[in-house]
Short mmCIF file of C-alpha atoms in Angstrom, two decimals:
data_model
loop_
_atom_site.label_atom_id
_atom_site.label_comp_id
_atom_site.label_asym_id
_atom_site.label_seq_id
_atom_site.Cartn_x
_atom_site.Cartn_y
_atom_site.Cartn_z
CA MET A 1 20.06 -10.47 22.69
CA LYS A 2 20.17 -14.05 21.53
CA ARG A 3 23.24 -16.18 20.91
CA SER A 4 24.35 -17.65 17.60
CA PRO A 5 25.62 -21.26 17.25
CA ASP A 6 29.19 -20.00 17.84
CA ASN A 7 27.97 -18.27 21.05
CA GLN A 8 28.19 -14.69 19.78
CA GLU A 9 25.48 -12.17 20.63
CA VAL A 10 23.12 -11.58 17.72
CA ALA A 11 20.55 -8.80 17.44
CA SER A 12 17.06 -9.42 16.14
CA TYR A 13 15.25 -7.50 13.43
CA THR A 14 12.11 -5.62 14.35
CA GLU A 15 9.08 -5.86 12.10
CA GLU A 16 9.23 -2.08 11.65
CA GLU A 17 12.83 -2.30 10.36
CA VAL A 18 11.93 -5.07 7.94
CA LEU A 19 8.83 -3.27 6.66
CA LYS A 20 10.82 -0.05 6.18
CA CYS A 21 13.36 -1.91 4.02
CA LEU A 22 10.64 -3.73 2.09
CA LYS A 23 8.88 -0.44 1.32
CA GLU A 24 12.16 0.94 -0.07
CA MET A 25 12.49 -1.95 -2.54
CA SER A 26 12.12 -1.06 -6.20
CA LYS A 27 8.62 -1.60 -7.53
CA ASN A 28 7.76 -3.04 -10.94
CA LYS A 29 11.09 -4.87 -11.22
CA ALA A 30 11.54 -8.39 -12.47
CA PRO A 31 11.62 -10.94 -9.64
CA GLY A 32 14.70 -13.02 -8.90
CA PRO A 33 15.07 -16.77 -9.43
CA ASP A 34 12.42 -17.39 -6.75
CA GLU A 35 9.86 -15.49 -8.91
CA ILE A 36 8.67 -13.51 -5.86
CA THR A 37 7.96 -9.82 -6.47
CA SER A 38 8.52 -7.04 -3.93
CA ASP A 39 4.73 -6.65 -3.57
CA VAL A 40 4.48 -10.19 -2.21
CA PHE A 41 7.19 -9.50 0.37
CA LEU A 42 5.24 -6.49 1.67
CA LEU A 43 2.30 -8.75 2.52
CA GLY A 44 4.40 -10.98 4.79
CA GLY A 45 6.11 -8.51 7.11
CA GLU A 46 5.81 -10.51 10.33
CA ALA A 47 6.70 -13.87 8.75
CA ILE A 48 9.66 -12.36 6.91
CA THR A 49 10.88 -10.71 10.12
CA ILE A 50 10.84 -14.07 11.91
CA TYR A 51 12.64 -15.78 9.02
CA LEU A 52 15.33 -13.09 8.63
CA THR A 53 16.00 -13.11 12.37
CA LYS A 54 16.42 -16.90 12.23
CA VAL A 55 18.88 -16.56 9.34
CA LEU A 56 20.81 -13.91 11.27
CA GLN A 57 20.94 -16.01 14.43
CA THR A 58 21.83 -19.35 12.82
CA LYS A 59 24.07 -17.86 10.11
CA GLU A 60 22.48 -20.36 7.72
CA VAL A 61 21.73 -18.59 4.45
CA PRO A 62 19.58 -20.49 1.95
CA PRO A 63 21.70 -21.53 -1.09
CA SER A 64 19.16 -19.93 -3.43
CA TRP A 65 20.08 -16.49 -2.03
CA ASN A 66 23.40 -16.81 -3.87
CA GLU A 67 21.79 -17.55 -7.24
CA THR A 68 21.19 -15.03 -10.00
CA LYS A 69 20.12 -15.09 -13.62
CA ILE A 70 22.02 -12.90 -16.05
CA ILE A 71 20.49 -12.10 -19.40
CA ILE A 72 21.96 -10.11 -22.26
CA LEU A 73 19.71 -7.39 -23.70
CA PHE A 74 20.17 -5.76 -27.08
CA LYS A 75 20.23 -1.99 -26.60
CA LYS A 76 21.32 -0.35 -29.87
CA GLY A 77 23.24 -0.72 -33.10
CA ASP A 78 23.61 -3.79 -35.30
CA PRO A 79 22.34 -6.98 -33.58
CA GLY A 80 24.66 -9.00 -35.83
CA HIS A 81 27.70 -7.14 -34.50
CA LYS A 82 30.42 -9.47 -33.16
CA GLU A 83 31.29 -7.26 -30.16
CA LEU A 84 29.22 -6.95 -27.00
CA SER A 85 29.02 -3.13 -27.06
CA PRO A 86 25.45 -3.03 -28.48
CA TYR A 87 24.31 -5.20 -25.54
CA GLN A 88 23.94 -4.77 -21.81
CA SER A 89 23.51 -7.31 -19.05
CA SER A 90 20.67 -7.47 -16.58
CA SER A 91 20.52 -9.68 -13.52
CA THR A 92 17.59 -10.89 -11.47
#
């Protein structure tokens, strides 16, 4: 066990745990604001494991992890309609 900056014990991720989670990610989905697809993450298992463990230990989350893009998609009905019911939101 390692210690965080506030002296609490912090577990590390194993590469197997990270790869298992990465393999469970949805495929063929739009990437987030970083424009990185799930396929790219699968290629960097060891590097991602090291990075996620560092984030866990330091409790320093990159600001970009809190960003999202929300777009409104037309789904049915009259696109000139004043209400939002013919639309749905999608976030990346």
